[in-house]
Every structure is written in structure tokens, then in C-alpha cells.
């Protein structure tokens, strides 16, 4: 509790986010997975990981999603809207990563957005990722 009676979490803010991303970039994947298992409200950081240019963060984000899909699939649905937003990124890699993440999560609520993204996507590789995600939701 802070002085004004509001709950205060040490798991917030840009400094924490940077620390978490650096730990993941340095290979502490198991520790980060454990963190997300115990702090599912922090899953909103995963789309940010997919937007980061560091490959280890992207790979780590997919590993976290796959692990949590087994243990807490319902919590992953909370990041679907943010992943859908990433389908509109100007960066094709981010759009493809978002589609792949949505394929893993397999939330049928993402299907309309994936179909819309497929219609406007120009990059053949990203189109393939989106098509795979749509097929998974059939």
C-alpha cells in the first residue's frame, strides 16, 4: 500500500519493463515464464515484446504464449485486442508475428480481424501467417 491507501505494484513502469525485456534478452526465459504464470495481469507486455527489434524477445514472447496456452489459456485472451492492433503495424515482421501469436492463442474472437487484415495485406509471407491463423480458427 502506498501512503494514499492505493495498491502499489512494483511490477509497473518503464524501468520494470526494460529490466524484464533485458532479462529475457539475456536468456532468462524460464524465470520470465514463471513471472507471467504468477502475474498474468502483466501479459500486456507480450505485444510490446513482439514489437521490439530484439529477436530473443520475440522468440521469448512466443515461448511464453505457448507455455501459458497450456497452463492459463483464458488469461492469454486479454492480449488478443493488442495483438489485433499489431496487424496494422507498418512493419511486416510485426504483422507476421502478431498473426502467429494469434494462431497460437487460437481465440475465435480474432477471426474477423484476421480476415480483414488478410484482405489488405500485401506481403506474401505475412499473408501466409494470417492464413495459417485463420485456418487454426476454423
Coordinates of N, CA and C in Angstrom, one line a residue:
X1 N 0.8 -1.2 0.0 CA 0.0 0.0 0.0 C 0.9 1.2 0.0
X2 N 0.5 2.2 -0.7 CA 1.2 3.5 -0.7 C 0.6 4.4 0.4
X3 N 1.1 5.5 0.5 CA 0.7 6.4 1.6 C -0.8 6.9 1.4
X4 N -1.3 6.9 0.2 CA -2.6 7.4 0.0 C -3.7 6.3 0.0
X5 N -3.2 5.1 0.4 CA -4.2 4.0 0.6 C -4.4 3.2 -0.7
X6 N -3.8 3.5 -1.8 CA -4.0 2.8 -3.1 C -3.0 1.7 -3.1
X7 N -3.4 0.6 -3.8 CA -2.4 -0.5 -4.0 C -1.3 0.0 -4.9
X8 N -0.1 -0.5 -4.6 CA 1.0 -0.1 -5.4 C 1.8 -1.4 -5.8
X9 N 2.0 -1.6 -7.1 CA 2.7 -2.7 -7.6 C 4.1 -2.3 -8.0
X10 N 5.1 -3.1 -7.7 CA 6.5 -2.9 -8.2 C 6.6 -3.4 -9.6
X11 N 5.6 -4.0 -10.1 CA 5.6 -4.6 -11.5 C 5.0 -3.7 -12.5
X12 N 5.4 -2.4 -12.5 CA 4.9 -1.5 -13.5 C 5.9 -0.4 -13.8
X13 N 5.7 0.2 -14.8 CA 6.6 1.3 -15.2 C 7.6 0.9 -16.2
X14 N 8.1 2.0 -16.9 CA 9.1 1.7 -18.0 C 10.4 1.1 -17.5
X15 N 10.9 1.4 -16.3 CA 12.1 0.8 -15.8 C 11.9 -0.7 -15.6
X16 N 10.8 -1.1 -15.0 CA 10.5 -2.5 -14.8 C 10.4 -3.2 -16.2
X17 N 9.7 -2.6 -17.1 CA 9.5 -3.2 -18.4 C 10.9 -3.4 -19.1
X18 N 11.8 -2.4 -19.0 CA 13.1 -2.5 -19.6 C 13.9 -3.6 -18.9
X19 N 13.8 -3.7 -17.6 CA 14.5 -4.8 -16.9 C 14.0 -6.1 -17.3
X20 N 12.7 -6.3 -17.4 CA 12.1 -7.6 -17.8 C 12.6 -8.0 -19.2
X21 N 12.6 -7.0 -20.1 CA 13.0 -7.2 -21.5 C 14.5 -7.6 -21.6
X22 N 15.3 -6.9 -20.8 CA 16.7 -7.2 -20.7 C 17.0 -8.6 -20.2
X23 N 16.2 -9.0 -19.1 CA 16.4 -10.3 -18.6 C 16.1 -11.4 -19.7
X24 N 15.0 -11.2 -20.4 CA 14.6 -12.1 -21.4 C 15.6 -12.1 -22.5
X25 N 16.1 -11.0 -22.9 CA 17.1 -10.8 -24.0 C 18.4 -11.5 -23.5
X26 N 18.7 -11.6 -22.2 CA 19.9 -12.3 -21.7 C 19.7 -13.7 -21.4
X27 N 18.5 -14.3 -21.8 CA 18.4 -15.7 -21.7 C 17.6 -16.3 -20.5
X28 N 17.0 -15.4 -19.7 CA 16.3 -15.9 -18.5 C 14.9 -16.2 -18.8
X29 N 14.6 -17.0 -19.9 CA 13.3 -17.3 -20.3 C 12.5 -18.0 -19.2
X30 N 13.0 -19.1 -18.6 CA 12.3 -19.8 -17.6 C 11.8 -18.9 -16.5
X31 N 12.7 -18.0 -16.0 CA 12.3 -17.1 -15.0 C 11.2 -16.1 -15.4
X32 N 11.2 -15.7 -16.7 CA 10.2 -14.8 -17.2 C 8.9 -15.5 -17.3
X33 N 8.9 -16.8 -17.8 CA 7.7 -17.6 -17.9 C 7.1 -17.7 -16.5
X34 N 7.9 -18.0 -15.5 CA 7.4 -18.2 -14.1 C 6.8 -16.8 -13.7
X35 N 7.4 -15.7 -14.0 CA 6.8 -14.4 -13.6 C 5.4 -14.3 -14.2
X36 N 5.3 -14.5 -15.5 CA 4.0 -14.4 -16.1 C 2.9 -15.4 -15.6
X37 N 3.4 -16.5 -15.2 CA 2.5 -17.5 -14.6 C 1.9 -17.0 -13.3
X38 N 2.7 -16.2 -12.5 CA 2.3 -15.7 -11.2 C 1.7 -14.3 -11.3
X39 N 2.0 -13.6 -12.5 CA 1.5 -12.2 -12.7 C 0.8 -12.1 -14.0
X40 N -0.3 -12.8 -14.2 CA -0.9 -12.8 -15.6 C -1.5 -11.4 -16.0
X41 N -1.6 -10.6 -15.0 CA -2.1 -9.2 -15.4 C -1.0 -8.4 -16.1
X42 N 0.2 -9.0 -16.2 CA 1.3 -8.3 -16.9 C 1.4 -8.8 -18.3
X43 N 0.5 -9.7 -18.8 CA 0.6 -10.2 -20.1 C 0.5 -9.1 -21.2
X44 N 0.1 -8.0 -20.8 CA 0.0 -6.9 -21.8 C 1.4 -6.5 -22.3
X45 N 2.5 -7.0 -21.6 CA 3.8 -6.7 -22.1 C 4.2 -7.6 -23.3
X46 N 3.5 -8.7 -23.5 CA 3.8 -9.6 -24.6 C 3.7 -8.9 -26.0
X47 N 2.6 -8.2 -26.3 CA 2.6 -7.5 -27.6 C 3.8 -6.5 -27.7
X48 N 4.2 -5.9 -26.6 CA 5.3 -5.0 -26.7 C 6.6 -5.7 -27.0
X49 N 6.7 -6.9 -26.5 CA 7.9 -7.8 -26.8 C 7.9 -8.1 -28.3
X50 N 6.8 -8.4 -28.9 CA 6.7 -8.7 -30.3 C 7.0 -7.4 -31.2
X51 N 6.8 -6.3 -30.6 CA 7.1 -5.0 -31.3 C 8.6 -4.6 -31.2
X52 N 9.3 -5.3 -30.3 CA 10.7 -4.9 -30.1 C 11.6 -5.5 -31.2
X53 N 12.7 -4.9 -31.5 CA 13.5 -5.4 -32.6 C 14.4 -6.5 -32.2
X54 N 14.5 -6.8 -30.9 CA 15.4 -7.9 -30.5 C 14.8 -9.3 -30.7
X55 N 15.5 -10.1 -31.4 CA 15.0 -11.4 -31.8 C 14.7 -12.3 -30.6
X56 N 15.5 -12.2 -29.6 CA 15.3 -13.0 -28.3 C 14.0 -12.7 -27.7
X57 N 13.6 -11.4 -27.7 CA 12.4 -11.0 -27.1 C 11.2 -11.6 -27.9
X58 N 11.3 -11.6 -29.2 CA 10.2 -12.1 -30.0 C 10.1 -13.6 -29.8
X59 N 11.2 -14.3 -29.8 CA 11.2 -15.8 -29.6 C 10.7 -16.1 -28.2
X60 N 11.1 -15.3 -27.2 CA 10.7 -15.5 -25.8 C 9.2 -15.2 -25.7
X61 N 8.7 -14.2 -26.4 CA 7.2 -13.9 -26.3 C 6.4 -15.2 -26.8
X62 N 6.9 -15.8 -27.9 CA 6.2 -16.9 -28.4 C 6.3 -18.1 -27.5
X63 N 7.5 -18.3 -26.8 CA 7.6 -19.4 -25.8 C 6.7 -19.1 -24.6
X64 N 6.6 -17.9 -24.2 CA 5.7 -17.6 -23.1 C 4.2 -17.9 -23.5
X65 N 3.8 -17.5 -24.7 CA 2.5 -17.7 -25.1 C 2.2 -19.2 -25.2
X66 N 3.1 -20.0 -25.8 CA 3.0 -21.4 -25.9 C 2.9 -22.1 -24.5
X67 N 3.7 -21.6 -23.6 CA 3.7 -22.2 -22.2 C 2.4 -21.9 -21.5
X68 N 2.0 -20.6 -21.6 CA 0.7 -20.2 -20.9 C -0.5 -20.8 -21.6
X69 N -0.4 -21.1 -22.9 CA -1.6 -21.7 -23.6 C -1.9 -23.0 -22.9
X70 N -0.9 -23.7 -22.4 CA -1.1 -25.0 -21.7 C -1.6 -24.8 -20.3
X71 N -1.2 -23.7 -19.6 CA -1.5 -23.5 -18.2 C -2.6 -22.5 -17.9
X72 N -2.7 -21.5 -18.8 CA -3.7 -20.5 -18.5 C -4.2 -19.8 -19.8
X73 N -4.8 -20.6 -20.6 CA -5.2 -20.1 -21.9 C -6.2 -18.9 -21.8
X74 N -7.0 -18.9 -20.8 CA -8.0 -17.9 -20.6 C -7.3 -16.5 -20.4
X75 N -6.3 -16.5 -19.7 CA -5.6 -15.2 -19.4 C -5.0 -14.6 -20.7
X76 N -4.6 -15.5 -21.6 CA -4.0 -15.0 -22.9 C -5.0 -14.2 -23.7
X77 N -6.3 -14.5 -23.5 CA -7.3 -13.8 -24.3 C -7.2 -12.3 -24.1
X78 N -6.7 -11.9 -22.9 CA -6.6 -10.5 -22.6 C -5.7 -9.7 -23.5
X79 N -4.8 -10.4 -24.2 CA -3.8 -9.7 -25.1 C -4.3 -9.7 -26.6
X80 N -5.4 -10.4 -26.8 CA -5.8 -10.5 -28.2 C -6.1 -9.2 -28.8
X81 N -6.8 -8.2 -28.2 CA -7.0 -6.9 -28.8 C -5.7 -6.2 -29.2
X82 N -4.7 -6.3 -28.3 CA -3.4 -5.6 -28.6 C -2.7 -6.3 -29.8
X83 N -2.8 -7.6 -29.9 CA -2.2 -8.3 -31.0 C -3.0 -8.0 -32.3
X84 N -4.3 -7.8 -32.2 CA -5.0 -7.4 -33.4 C -4.6 -6.0 -33.9
X85 N -4.3 -5.1 -32.9 CA -3.8 -3.8 -33.3 C -2.4 -3.9 -34.0
X86 N -1.6 -4.9 -33.6 CA -0.3 -5.1 -34.3 C -0.5 -5.5 -35.7
X87 N -1.6 -6.1 -36.1 CA -1.8 -6.5 -37.5 C -1.8 -5.3 -38.4
X88 N -1.9 -4.1 -37.9 CA -1.9 -2.8 -38.6 C -0.6 -2.1 -38.6
X89 N 0.4 -2.8 -38.0 CA 1.7 -2.2 -37.9 C 2.3 -1.9 -39.3
X90 N 3.1 -0.8 -39.5 CA 3.7 -0.6 -40.8 C 4.9 -1.6 -41.0
X91 N 5.3 -2.3 -40.0 CA 6.4 -3.3 -40.1 C 5.8 -4.6 -40.4
X92 N 6.2 -5.2 -41.5 CA 5.7 -6.5 -41.9 C 6.1 -7.6 -40.9
X93 N 7.2 -7.5 -40.3 CA 7.6 -8.5 -39.3 C 6.7 -8.5 -38.1
X94 N 6.3 -7.4 -37.7 CA 5.4 -7.2 -36.5 C 4.1 -7.8 -36.9
X95 N 3.6 -7.5 -38.1 CA 2.3 -8.0 -38.5 C 2.3 -9.5 -38.6
X96 N 3.4 -10.1 -39.1 CA 3.5 -11.5 -39.2 C 3.6 -12.2 -37.8
X97 N 4.4 -11.5 -36.9 CA 4.5 -12.0 -35.5 C 3.1 -12.0 -34.8
X98 N 2.4 -10.9 -35.0 CA 1.1 -10.8 -34.4 C 0.1 -11.9 -34.9
X99 N 0.2 -12.2 -36.2 CA -0.7 -13.2 -36.7 C -0.3 -14.6 -36.2
X100 N 1.0 -14.8 -36.0 CA 1.5 -16.1 -35.5 C 1.1 -16.2 -34.0
X101 N 1.2 -15.2 -33.3 CA 0.8 -15.2 -31.9 C -0.7 -15.5 -31.8
X102 N -1.5 -14.9 -32.6 CA -3.0 -15.1 -32.6 C -3.3 -16.6 -33.0
X103 N -2.5 -17.1 -33.9 CA -2.6 -18.5 -34.3 C -2.4 -19.4 -33.0
X104 N -1.4 -19.1 -32.3 CA -1.1 -19.9 -31.1 C -2.2 -19.8 -30.1
X105 N -2.7 -18.6 -29.8 CA -3.7 -18.4 -28.8 C -5.0 -19.0 -29.3
X106 N -5.3 -18.9 -30.6 CA -6.5 -19.5 -31.2 C -7.8 -19.1 -30.5
X107 N -7.9 -17.8 -30.4 CA -9.2 -17.2 -29.9 C -10.1 -16.8 -31.1
X108 N -11.2 -17.5 -31.2 CA -12.1 -17.2 -32.3 C -12.5 -15.8 -32.5
X109 N -12.5 -15.0 -31.4 CA -12.8 -13.6 -31.5 C -11.9 -12.8 -32.4
X110 N -10.7 -13.4 -32.7 CA -9.7 -12.7 -33.5 C -10.0 -12.9 -35.0
X111 N -10.9 -13.9 -35.3 CA -11.1 -14.3 -36.7 C -11.5 -13.1 -37.6
X112 N -12.5 -12.3 -37.2 CA -12.9 -11.2 -38.1 C -11.7 -10.2 -38.4
X113 N -10.9 -9.9 -37.4 CA -9.8 -9.0 -37.6 C -8.7 -9.6 -38.5
X114 N -8.5 -10.9 -38.4 CA -7.6 -11.6 -39.2 C -8.1 -11.6 -40.7
X115 N -9.3 -11.8 -40.9 CA -9.9 -11.8 -42.3 C -9.7 -10.4 -42.9
X116 N -10.0 -9.4 -42.1 CA -9.9 -8.0 -42.5 C -8.4 -7.7 -42.9
X117 N -7.5 -8.2 -42.0 CA -6.0 -8.0 -42.3 C -5.6 -8.7 -43.5
X118 N -6.1 -9.9 -43.8 CA -5.7 -10.7 -44.9 C -6.1 -9.9 -46.2
X119 N -7.3 -9.3 -46.2 CA -7.8 -8.6 -47.4 C -6.9 -7.4 -47.8
X120 N -6.3 -6.8 -46.8 CA -5.4 -5.6 -47.1 C -3.9 -5.9 -47.2
X121 N -3.5 -7.1 -46.7 CA -2.1 -7.4 -46.6 C -1.5 -7.6 -48.0
X122 N -0.4 -7.0 -48.2 CA 0.4 -7.0 -49.5 C 1.5 -8.0 -49.5
X123 N 2.1 -8.2 -48.3 CA 3.3 -9.1 -48.2 C 2.9 -10.5 -48.3
X124 N 3.5 -11.3 -49.2 CA 3.1 -12.7 -49.3 C 3.4 -13.6 -48.1
X125 N 4.5 -13.3 -47.4 CA 4.8 -14.1 -46.2 C 3.9 -13.8 -45.0
X126 N 3.6 -12.5 -44.9 CA 2.6 -12.1 -43.8 C 1.2 -12.7 -44.1
X127 N 0.9 -12.7 -45.4 CA -0.4 -13.3 -45.8 C -0.5 -14.7 -45.4
X128 N 0.6 -15.4 -45.6 CA 0.7 -16.8 -45.2 C 0.5 -17.0 -43.7
X129 N 1.1 -16.2 -42.9 CA 0.9 -16.2 -41.4 C -0.5 -16.0 -41.1
X130 N -1.1 -15.0 -41.7 CA -2.5 -14.7 -41.4 C -3.4 -15.8 -41.8
X131 N -3.2 -16.4 -43.0 CA -4.0 -17.5 -43.5 C -3.9 -18.7 -42.5
X132 N -2.7 -19.0 -42.1 CA -2.5 -20.1 -41.1 C -3.3 -19.8 -39.8
X133 N -3.3 -18.6 -39.4 CA -4.0 -18.3 -38.1 C -5.5 -18.5 -38.4
X134 N -6.0 -18.1 -39.5 CA -7.4 -18.2 -39.8 C -7.8 -19.7 -39.9
X135 N -6.9 -20.5 -40.5 CA -7.2 -22.0 -40.6 C -7.2 -22.6 -39.2
X136 N -6.4 -22.1 -38.3 CA -6.4 -22.7 -37.0 C -7.7 -22.4 -36.3
X137 N -8.4 -21.3 -36.7 CA -9.6 -20.9 -36.0 C -10.9 -21.6 -36.7
X138 N -10.7 -22.3 -37.7 CA -11.8 -23.0 -38.4 C -12.4 -24.1 -37.6

